[in-house]
Coordinates of C-alpha atoms in Angstrom, one line a residue:
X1 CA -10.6 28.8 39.7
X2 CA -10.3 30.0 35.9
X3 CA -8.9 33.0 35.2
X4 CA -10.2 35.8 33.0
X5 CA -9.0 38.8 30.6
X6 CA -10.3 41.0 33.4
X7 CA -8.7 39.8 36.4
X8 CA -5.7 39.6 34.9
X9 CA -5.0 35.8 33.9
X10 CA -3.3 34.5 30.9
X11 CA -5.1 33.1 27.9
X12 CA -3.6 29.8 26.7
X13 CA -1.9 30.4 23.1
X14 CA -4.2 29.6 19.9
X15 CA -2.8 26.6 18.1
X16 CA -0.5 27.3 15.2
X17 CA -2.3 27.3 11.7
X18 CA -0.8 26.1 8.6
X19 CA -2.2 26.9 5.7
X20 CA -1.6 24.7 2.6
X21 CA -2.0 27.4 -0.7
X22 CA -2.9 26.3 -4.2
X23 CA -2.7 23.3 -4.5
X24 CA -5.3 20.9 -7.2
X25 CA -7.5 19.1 -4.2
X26 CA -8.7 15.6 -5.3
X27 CA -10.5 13.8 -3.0
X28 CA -11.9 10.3 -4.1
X29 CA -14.3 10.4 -0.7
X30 CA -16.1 13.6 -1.7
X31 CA -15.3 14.1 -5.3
X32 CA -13.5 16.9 -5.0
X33 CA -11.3 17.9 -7.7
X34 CA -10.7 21.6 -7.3
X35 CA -7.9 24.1 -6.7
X36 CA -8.1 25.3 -3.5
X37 CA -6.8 25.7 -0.1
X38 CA -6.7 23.7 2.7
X39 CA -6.2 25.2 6.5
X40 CA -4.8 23.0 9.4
X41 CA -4.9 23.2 13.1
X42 CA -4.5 21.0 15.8
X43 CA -3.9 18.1 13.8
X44 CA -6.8 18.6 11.8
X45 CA -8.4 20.2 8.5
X46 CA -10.8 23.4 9.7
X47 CA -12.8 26.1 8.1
X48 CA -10.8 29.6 7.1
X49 CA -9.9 30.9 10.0
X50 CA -9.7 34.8 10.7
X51 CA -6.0 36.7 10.4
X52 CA -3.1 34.6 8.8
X53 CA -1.3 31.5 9.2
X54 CA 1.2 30.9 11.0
X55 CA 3.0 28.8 8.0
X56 CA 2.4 28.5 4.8
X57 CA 3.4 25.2 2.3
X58 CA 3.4 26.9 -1.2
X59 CA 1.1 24.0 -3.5
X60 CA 1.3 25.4 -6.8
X61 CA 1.2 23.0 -9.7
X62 CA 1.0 20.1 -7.4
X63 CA -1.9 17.8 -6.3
X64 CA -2.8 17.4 -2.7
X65 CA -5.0 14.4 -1.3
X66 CA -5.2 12.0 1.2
X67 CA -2.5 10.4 2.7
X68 CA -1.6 6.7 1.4
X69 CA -2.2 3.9 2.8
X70 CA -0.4 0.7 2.2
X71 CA -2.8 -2.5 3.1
X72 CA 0.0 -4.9 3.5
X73 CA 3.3 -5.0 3.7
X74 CA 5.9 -6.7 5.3
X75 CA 7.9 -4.9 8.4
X76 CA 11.3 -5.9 9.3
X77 CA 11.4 -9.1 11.6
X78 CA 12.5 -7.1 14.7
X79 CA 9.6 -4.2 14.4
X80 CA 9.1 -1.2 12.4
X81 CA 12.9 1.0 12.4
X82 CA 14.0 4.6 11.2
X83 CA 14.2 2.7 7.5
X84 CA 10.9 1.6 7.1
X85 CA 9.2 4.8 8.6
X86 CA 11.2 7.1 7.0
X87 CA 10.8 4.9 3.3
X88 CA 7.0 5.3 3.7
X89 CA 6.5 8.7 4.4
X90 CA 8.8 9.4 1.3
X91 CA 5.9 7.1 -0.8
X92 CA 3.2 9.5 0.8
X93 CA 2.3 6.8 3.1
X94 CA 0.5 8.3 6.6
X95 CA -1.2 4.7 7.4
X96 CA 1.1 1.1 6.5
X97 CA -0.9 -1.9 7.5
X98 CA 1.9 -4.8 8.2
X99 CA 1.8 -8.7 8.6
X100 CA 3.9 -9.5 11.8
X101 CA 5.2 -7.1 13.7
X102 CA 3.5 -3.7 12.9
X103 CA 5.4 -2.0 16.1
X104 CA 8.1 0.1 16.5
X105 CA 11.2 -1.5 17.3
X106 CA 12.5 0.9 19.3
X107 CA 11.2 4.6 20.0
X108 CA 14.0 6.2 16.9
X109 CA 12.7 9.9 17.5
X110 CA 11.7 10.2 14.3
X111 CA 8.0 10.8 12.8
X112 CA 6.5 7.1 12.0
X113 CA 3.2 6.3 10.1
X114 CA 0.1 5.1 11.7
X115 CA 0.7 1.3 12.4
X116 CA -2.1 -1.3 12.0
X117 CA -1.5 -5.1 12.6
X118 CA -2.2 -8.2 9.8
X119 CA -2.0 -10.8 12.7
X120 CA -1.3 -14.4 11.7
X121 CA -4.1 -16.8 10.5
X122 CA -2.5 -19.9 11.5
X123 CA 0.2 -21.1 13.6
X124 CA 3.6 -21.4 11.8
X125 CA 4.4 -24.7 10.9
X126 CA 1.4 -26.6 11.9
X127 CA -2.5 -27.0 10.3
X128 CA -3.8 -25.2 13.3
X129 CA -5.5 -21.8 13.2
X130 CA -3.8 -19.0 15.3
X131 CA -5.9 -17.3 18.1
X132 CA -8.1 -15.1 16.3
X133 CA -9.8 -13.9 18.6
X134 CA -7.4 -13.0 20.6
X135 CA -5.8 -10.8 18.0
X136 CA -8.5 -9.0 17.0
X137 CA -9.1 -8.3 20.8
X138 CA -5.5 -6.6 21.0
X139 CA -6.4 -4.7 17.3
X140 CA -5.7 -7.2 14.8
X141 CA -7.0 -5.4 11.9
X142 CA -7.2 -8.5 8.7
X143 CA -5.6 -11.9 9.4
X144 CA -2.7 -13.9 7.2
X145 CA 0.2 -15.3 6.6
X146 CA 2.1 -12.7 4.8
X147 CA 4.3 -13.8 1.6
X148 CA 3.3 -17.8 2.4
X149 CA 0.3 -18.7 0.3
X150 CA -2.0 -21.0 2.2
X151 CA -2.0 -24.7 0.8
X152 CA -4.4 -26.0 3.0
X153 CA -8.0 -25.4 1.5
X154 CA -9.5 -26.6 4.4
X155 CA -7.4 -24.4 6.9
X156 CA -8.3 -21.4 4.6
X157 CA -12.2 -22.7 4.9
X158 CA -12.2 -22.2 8.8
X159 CA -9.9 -19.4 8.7
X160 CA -12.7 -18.1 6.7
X161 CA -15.7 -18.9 8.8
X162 CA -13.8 -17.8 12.1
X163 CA -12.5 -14.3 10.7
X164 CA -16.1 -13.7 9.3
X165 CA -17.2 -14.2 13.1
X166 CA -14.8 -11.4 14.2
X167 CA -15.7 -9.3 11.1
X168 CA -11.7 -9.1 9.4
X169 CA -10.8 -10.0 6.3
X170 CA -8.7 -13.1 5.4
X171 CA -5.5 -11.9 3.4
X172 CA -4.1 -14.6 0.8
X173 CA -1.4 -14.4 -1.8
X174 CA -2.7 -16.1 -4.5
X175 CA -0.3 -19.4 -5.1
X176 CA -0.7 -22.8 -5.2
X177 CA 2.1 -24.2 -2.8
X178 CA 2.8 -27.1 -5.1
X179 CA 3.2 -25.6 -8.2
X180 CA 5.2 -22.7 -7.7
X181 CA 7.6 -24.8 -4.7
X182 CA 11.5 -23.8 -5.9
X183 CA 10.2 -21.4 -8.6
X184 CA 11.9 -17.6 -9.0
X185 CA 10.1 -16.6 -12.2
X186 CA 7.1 -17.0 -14.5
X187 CA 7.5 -20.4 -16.3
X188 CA 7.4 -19.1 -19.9
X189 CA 9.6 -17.5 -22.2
X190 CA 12.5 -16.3 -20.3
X191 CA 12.4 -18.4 -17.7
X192 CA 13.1 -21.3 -20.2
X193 CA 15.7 -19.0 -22.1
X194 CA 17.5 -18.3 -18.6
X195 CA 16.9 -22.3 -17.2
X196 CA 14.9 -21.2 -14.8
X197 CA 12.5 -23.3 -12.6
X198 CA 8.9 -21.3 -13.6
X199 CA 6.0 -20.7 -11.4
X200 CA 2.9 -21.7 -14.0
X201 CA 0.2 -19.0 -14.4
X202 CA -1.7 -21.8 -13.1
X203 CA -0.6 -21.5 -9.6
X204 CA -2.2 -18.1 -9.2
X205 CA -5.1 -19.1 -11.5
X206 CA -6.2 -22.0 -8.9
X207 CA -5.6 -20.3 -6.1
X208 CA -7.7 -17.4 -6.9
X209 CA -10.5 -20.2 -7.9
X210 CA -10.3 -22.1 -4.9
X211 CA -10.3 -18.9 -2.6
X212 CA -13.3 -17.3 -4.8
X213 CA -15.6 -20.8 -3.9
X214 CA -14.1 -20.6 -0.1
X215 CA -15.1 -16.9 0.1
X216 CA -18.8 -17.8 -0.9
X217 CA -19.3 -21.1 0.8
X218 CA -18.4 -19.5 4.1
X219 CA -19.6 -15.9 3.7
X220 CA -16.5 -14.2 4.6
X221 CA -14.4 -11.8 3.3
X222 CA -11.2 -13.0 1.5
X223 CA -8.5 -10.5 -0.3
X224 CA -5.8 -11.5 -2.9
X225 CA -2.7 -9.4 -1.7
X226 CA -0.9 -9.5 -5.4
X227 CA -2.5 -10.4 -8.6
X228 CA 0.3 -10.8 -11.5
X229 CA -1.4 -13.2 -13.9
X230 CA -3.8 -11.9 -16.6
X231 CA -6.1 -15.1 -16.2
X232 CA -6.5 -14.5 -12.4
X233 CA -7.4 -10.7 -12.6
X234 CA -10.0 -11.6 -15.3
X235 CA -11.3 -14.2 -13.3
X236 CA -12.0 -11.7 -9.8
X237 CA -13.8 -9.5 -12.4
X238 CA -15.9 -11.9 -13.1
X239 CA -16.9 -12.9 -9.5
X240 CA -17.3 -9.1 -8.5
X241 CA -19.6 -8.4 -11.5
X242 CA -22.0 -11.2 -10.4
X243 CA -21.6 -10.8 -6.4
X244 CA -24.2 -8.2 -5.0
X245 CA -22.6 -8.2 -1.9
X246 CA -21.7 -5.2 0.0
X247 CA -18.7 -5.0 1.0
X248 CA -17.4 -7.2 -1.6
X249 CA -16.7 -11.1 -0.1
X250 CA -13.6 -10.7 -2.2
X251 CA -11.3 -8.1 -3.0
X252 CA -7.8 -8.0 -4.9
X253 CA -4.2 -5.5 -4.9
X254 CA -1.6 -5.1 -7.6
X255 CA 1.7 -4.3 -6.9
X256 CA 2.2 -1.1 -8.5
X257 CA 5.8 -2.5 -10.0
X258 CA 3.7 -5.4 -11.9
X259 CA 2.0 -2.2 -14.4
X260 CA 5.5 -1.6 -15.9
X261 CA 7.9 -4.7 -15.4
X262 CA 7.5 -7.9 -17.1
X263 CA 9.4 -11.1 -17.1
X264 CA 12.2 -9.7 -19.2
X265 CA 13.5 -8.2 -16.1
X266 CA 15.2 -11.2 -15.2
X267 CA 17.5 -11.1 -18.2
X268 CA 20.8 -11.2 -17.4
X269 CA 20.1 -12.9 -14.1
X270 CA 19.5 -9.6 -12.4
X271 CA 18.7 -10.4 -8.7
X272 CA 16.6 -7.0 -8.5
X273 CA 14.0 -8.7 -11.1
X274 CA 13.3 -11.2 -8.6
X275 CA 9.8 -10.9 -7.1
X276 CA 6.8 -12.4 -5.1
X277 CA 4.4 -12.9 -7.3
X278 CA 7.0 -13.5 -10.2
X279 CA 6.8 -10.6 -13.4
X280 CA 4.7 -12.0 -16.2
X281 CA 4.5 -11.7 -20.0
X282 CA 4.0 -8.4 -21.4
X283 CA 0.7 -9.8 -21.8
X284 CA -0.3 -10.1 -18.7
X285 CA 0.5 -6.9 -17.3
X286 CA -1.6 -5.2 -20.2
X287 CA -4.3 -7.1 -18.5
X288 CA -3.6 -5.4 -15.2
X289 CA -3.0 -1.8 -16.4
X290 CA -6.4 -2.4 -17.7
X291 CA -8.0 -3.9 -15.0
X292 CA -6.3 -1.4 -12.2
X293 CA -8.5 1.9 -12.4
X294 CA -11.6 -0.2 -14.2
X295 CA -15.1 0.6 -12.5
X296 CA -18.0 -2.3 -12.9
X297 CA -21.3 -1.9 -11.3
X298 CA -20.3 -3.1 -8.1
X299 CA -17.4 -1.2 -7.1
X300 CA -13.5 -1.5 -9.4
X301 CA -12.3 -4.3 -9.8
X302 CA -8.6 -3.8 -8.1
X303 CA -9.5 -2.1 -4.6
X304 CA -6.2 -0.9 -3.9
X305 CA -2.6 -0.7 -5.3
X306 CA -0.3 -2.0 -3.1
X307 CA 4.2 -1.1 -2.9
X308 CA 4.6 -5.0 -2.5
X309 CA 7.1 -3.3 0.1
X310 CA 9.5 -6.4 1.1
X311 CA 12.5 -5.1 3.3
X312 CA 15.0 -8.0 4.0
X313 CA 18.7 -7.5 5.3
X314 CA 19.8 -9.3 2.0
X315 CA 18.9 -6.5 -0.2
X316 CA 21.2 -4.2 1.2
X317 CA 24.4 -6.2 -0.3
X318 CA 24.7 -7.9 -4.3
X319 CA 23.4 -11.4 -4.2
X320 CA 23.3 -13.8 -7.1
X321 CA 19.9 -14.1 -8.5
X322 CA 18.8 -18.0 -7.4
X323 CA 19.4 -17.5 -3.6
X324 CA 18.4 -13.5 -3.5
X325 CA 15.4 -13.0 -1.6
X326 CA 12.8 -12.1 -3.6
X327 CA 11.2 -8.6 -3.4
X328 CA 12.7 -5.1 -2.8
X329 CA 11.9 -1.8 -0.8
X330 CA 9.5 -0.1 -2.9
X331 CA 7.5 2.6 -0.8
X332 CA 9.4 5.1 -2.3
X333 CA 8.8 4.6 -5.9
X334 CA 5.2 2.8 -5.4
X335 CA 2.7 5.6 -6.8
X336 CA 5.6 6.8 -9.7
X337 CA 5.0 3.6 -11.0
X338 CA 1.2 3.5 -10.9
X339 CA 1.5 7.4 -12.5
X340 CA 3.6 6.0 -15.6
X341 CA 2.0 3.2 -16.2
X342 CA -1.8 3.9 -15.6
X343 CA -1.6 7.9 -16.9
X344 CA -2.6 11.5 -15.4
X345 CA -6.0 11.0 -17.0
X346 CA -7.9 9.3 -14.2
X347 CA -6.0 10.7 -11.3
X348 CA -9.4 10.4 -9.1
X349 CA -9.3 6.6 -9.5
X350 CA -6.0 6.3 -9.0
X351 CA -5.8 8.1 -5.5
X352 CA -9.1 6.2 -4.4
X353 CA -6.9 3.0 -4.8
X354 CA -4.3 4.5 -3.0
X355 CA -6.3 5.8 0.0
X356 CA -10.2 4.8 0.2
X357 CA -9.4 1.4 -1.3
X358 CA -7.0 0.0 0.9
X359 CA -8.9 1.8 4.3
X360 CA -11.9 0.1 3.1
X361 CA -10.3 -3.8 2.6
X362 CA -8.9 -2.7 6.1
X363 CA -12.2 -1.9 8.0
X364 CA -10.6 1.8 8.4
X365 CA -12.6 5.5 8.6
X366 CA -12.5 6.5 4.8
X367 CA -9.9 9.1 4.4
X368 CA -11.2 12.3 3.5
X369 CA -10.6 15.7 3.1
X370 CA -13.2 17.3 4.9
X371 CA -13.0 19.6 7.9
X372 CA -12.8 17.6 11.3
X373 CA -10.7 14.7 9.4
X374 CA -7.0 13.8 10.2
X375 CA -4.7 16.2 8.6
X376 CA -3.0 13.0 6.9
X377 CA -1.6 14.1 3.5
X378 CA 0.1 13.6 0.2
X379 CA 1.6 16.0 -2.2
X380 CA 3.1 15.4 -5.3
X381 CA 4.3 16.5 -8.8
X382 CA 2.0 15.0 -11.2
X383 CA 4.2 16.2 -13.8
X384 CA 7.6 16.1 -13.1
X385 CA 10.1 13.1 -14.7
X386 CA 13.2 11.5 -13.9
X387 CA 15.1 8.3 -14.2
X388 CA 15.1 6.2 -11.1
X389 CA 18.0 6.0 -9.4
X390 CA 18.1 3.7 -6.3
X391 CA 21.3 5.5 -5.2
X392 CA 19.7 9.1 -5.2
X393 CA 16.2 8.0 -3.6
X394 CA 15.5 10.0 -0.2
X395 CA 16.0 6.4 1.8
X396 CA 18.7 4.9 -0.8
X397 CA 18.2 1.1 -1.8
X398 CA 20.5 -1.5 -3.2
X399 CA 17.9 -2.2 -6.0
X400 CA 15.3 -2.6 -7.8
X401 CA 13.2 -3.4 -10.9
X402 CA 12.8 0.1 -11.8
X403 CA 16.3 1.3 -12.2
X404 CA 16.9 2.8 -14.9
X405 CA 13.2 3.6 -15.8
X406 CA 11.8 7.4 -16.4
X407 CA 9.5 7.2 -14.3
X408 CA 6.5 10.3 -14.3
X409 CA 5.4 11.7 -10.5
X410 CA 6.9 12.4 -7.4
X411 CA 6.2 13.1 -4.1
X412 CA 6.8 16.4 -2.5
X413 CA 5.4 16.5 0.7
X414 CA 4.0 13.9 3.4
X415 CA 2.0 15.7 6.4
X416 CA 0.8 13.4 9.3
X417 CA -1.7 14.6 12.3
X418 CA -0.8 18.7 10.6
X419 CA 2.8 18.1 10.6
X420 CA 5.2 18.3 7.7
X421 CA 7.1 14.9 8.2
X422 CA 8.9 14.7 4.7
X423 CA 9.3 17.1 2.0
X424 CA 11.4 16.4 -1.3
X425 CA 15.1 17.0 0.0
X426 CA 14.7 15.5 3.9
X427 CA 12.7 14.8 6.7
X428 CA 12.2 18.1 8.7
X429 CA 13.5 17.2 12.9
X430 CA 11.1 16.4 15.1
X431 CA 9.3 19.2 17.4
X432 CA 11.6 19.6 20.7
X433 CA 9.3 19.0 23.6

């Protein structure tokens, strides 16, 4: 029987409110681009409600939007740990989509992001396609093989007709296997100076041909995970110009480190300049900053910027640069990157390829900041500069290829289902239960 004000019974307790004050709102879903506040309860973005909050997150001078979300990167063999989570949600990321193991390891106590699963496309080792099916049954969310390119064009060709079946994307770094076997940079300048095995821009330039005429013969959906040649980005222009398709049968990511770094990162053998795709010329990466936020008729060209996040138990101690693994932790400093290289002026586009992108190449709700939607969120300093110090980051790293680098934009605050989980300084405990 319920009980009532008049006979005496207890009301439950109304949900805490917290009340976000302030801040510049930019919202790529709605267009938004306003200060304003934003209320939260239950989890959730709602309307004004009456009397006061029960907290309140001061947002002055900095811009609040949706939280990130990362559309591939690779989790830590074993499963998602306290490093991982805790590296994301300093980047602003509320949503990681991983190849592998998108789990938890173990239950670590602390706050995590929202998981989704990159399951594999084929079985490792063989020319047979994984169960598909099967994957996507369980919430397999995109299928591929994470860092491996895929050097079987027919493989990729049913891989392709069987994921558009299922309705995922197939996920591809862009590579030709047999051009860029044994190489750890861009063949070109440096690489020669350094006597370096090169990875030609050719590799990437094929792939991204082959994959382009696999996409359209077969109808399904194929995205490049990492663009770092010039040629290649031109070329997936080109193809989304002329495609009327909707969504687009192929879409393409930049790692956010490939708008400042070029190959001259590797001088003086530095192990941290190692990377998968390799840096190109300076060349080529004024190609990308000017490609990344550019809108054609169909949609942009880049759907998403991605942290090319790449933990491995080798970066943690100093390797010599031709057996380091390539890659580095990069959540952290992911959107500082994009916000020096690409600029404050388009801050709209930049977001979008930070939230609505990636959820869209991922078959995800658009993120949004409308009442009723997640209270997922980002803050940061659009305006604030420092030099990058791996040492002082919130989650410390042994390198990488920004050290050293003034880099503009930082995030302050990372709130996931209406909780604070980071703010610039820690990562607030976890509610007792």
């Amino acid at each position: 029987m319920s009980s009532s004000p008049a006979s005496g019974g207890r009301q439950p307790p109304e949900s805490p409110v917290l009340l976000i004050r302030g801040g510049r709102v930019i919202d790529p879903a709605s267009g938004t681009d306003e200060v304003r506040d934003l209320w939260i309860r239950d989890g959730h973005l709602v309307d004004p409600p009456g009397g006061t909050a029960d907290d309140t997150l001061n947002a002055a001078g900095l811009v609040v939007c949706p939280g990130f979300v990362e559309p591939h990167a690779i989790a830590p063999t074993a499963g998602v740990d306290l490093r991982f989570a805790r590296q994301a949600l300093a980047g602003g990321y509320t949503t990681v989509a991983a190849f592998g193991t998108a789990r938890r390891a173990r239950d670590f106590g602390g706050a995590c992001p929202r998981l989704l699963r990159i399951a594999p496309l084929t079985v490792s080792g063989t020319r047979r396609l994984a169960e598909l099916g099967d994957a996507a049954e369980v919430g397999a969310v995109a299928f591929g093989d994470g860092p491996e390119p895929h050097g079987d064009a027919e493989l990729l060709r049913r891989g392709l007709l069987y994921a558009a079946m299922l309705d995922r994307p197939v996920f591809d770094l862009p590579r030709d296997a047999a051009l860029s076997e044994g190489g750890v940079a861009a063949a070109g300048q440096v690489a020669a100076e350094q006597g370096l095995f090169g990875v030609p821009a050719a590799a990437e330039r094929i792939a991204v041909h082959r994959g382009i005429e696999l996409a359209r013969a077969t109808g399904g959906r194929l995205h490049f995970t990492a663009l770092s040649d010039g040629g290649a980005a031109i070329t997936v222009e080109a193809f989304r110009e002329e495609s009327l398709q909707q969504p687009p049968q192929v879409s393409a990511a930049i790692v956010t480190a490939h708008l400042l770094c070029d190959e001259r990162s590797l001088r003086g053998f530095d192990p941290a300049g190692r990377v998968d795709p390799p840096f190109r010329s300076d060349a080529d990466r004024q190609v990308l900053v000017e490609l990344a936020l550019n809108q054609g008729v169909e949609g942009p060209t880049i759907t998403a910027l991605t942290a090319g996040h790449r933990p491995d138990p080798g970066l943690l101690d100093p390797v010599d640069l031709l057996v380091a693994p390539p890659g580095f932790e990069a959540f952290e400093t992911a959107f500082a990157a994009a916000l020096t290289a690409l600029g404050v002026g388009s801050l709209s586009a930049l977001i979008e390829r930070f939230t609505t992108g990636p959820a869209a190449i991922l078959g995800q709700p658009e993120p949004a900041l409308a009442v009723g939607a997640p209270a997922d969120l980002a803050l940061f300093d659009p305006d604030v500069e420092g030099v990058c110090d791996p040492a002082t980051l919130a989650v410390p790293v042994a390198r990488t290829p920004l050290a050293g680098r003034t880099l503009r934009g930082r995030v302050t605050h990372t709130i996931l289902g209406g909780r604070v989980v980071f703010e610039r300084g820690g990562f607030p405990a976890p509610p007792t239960r």
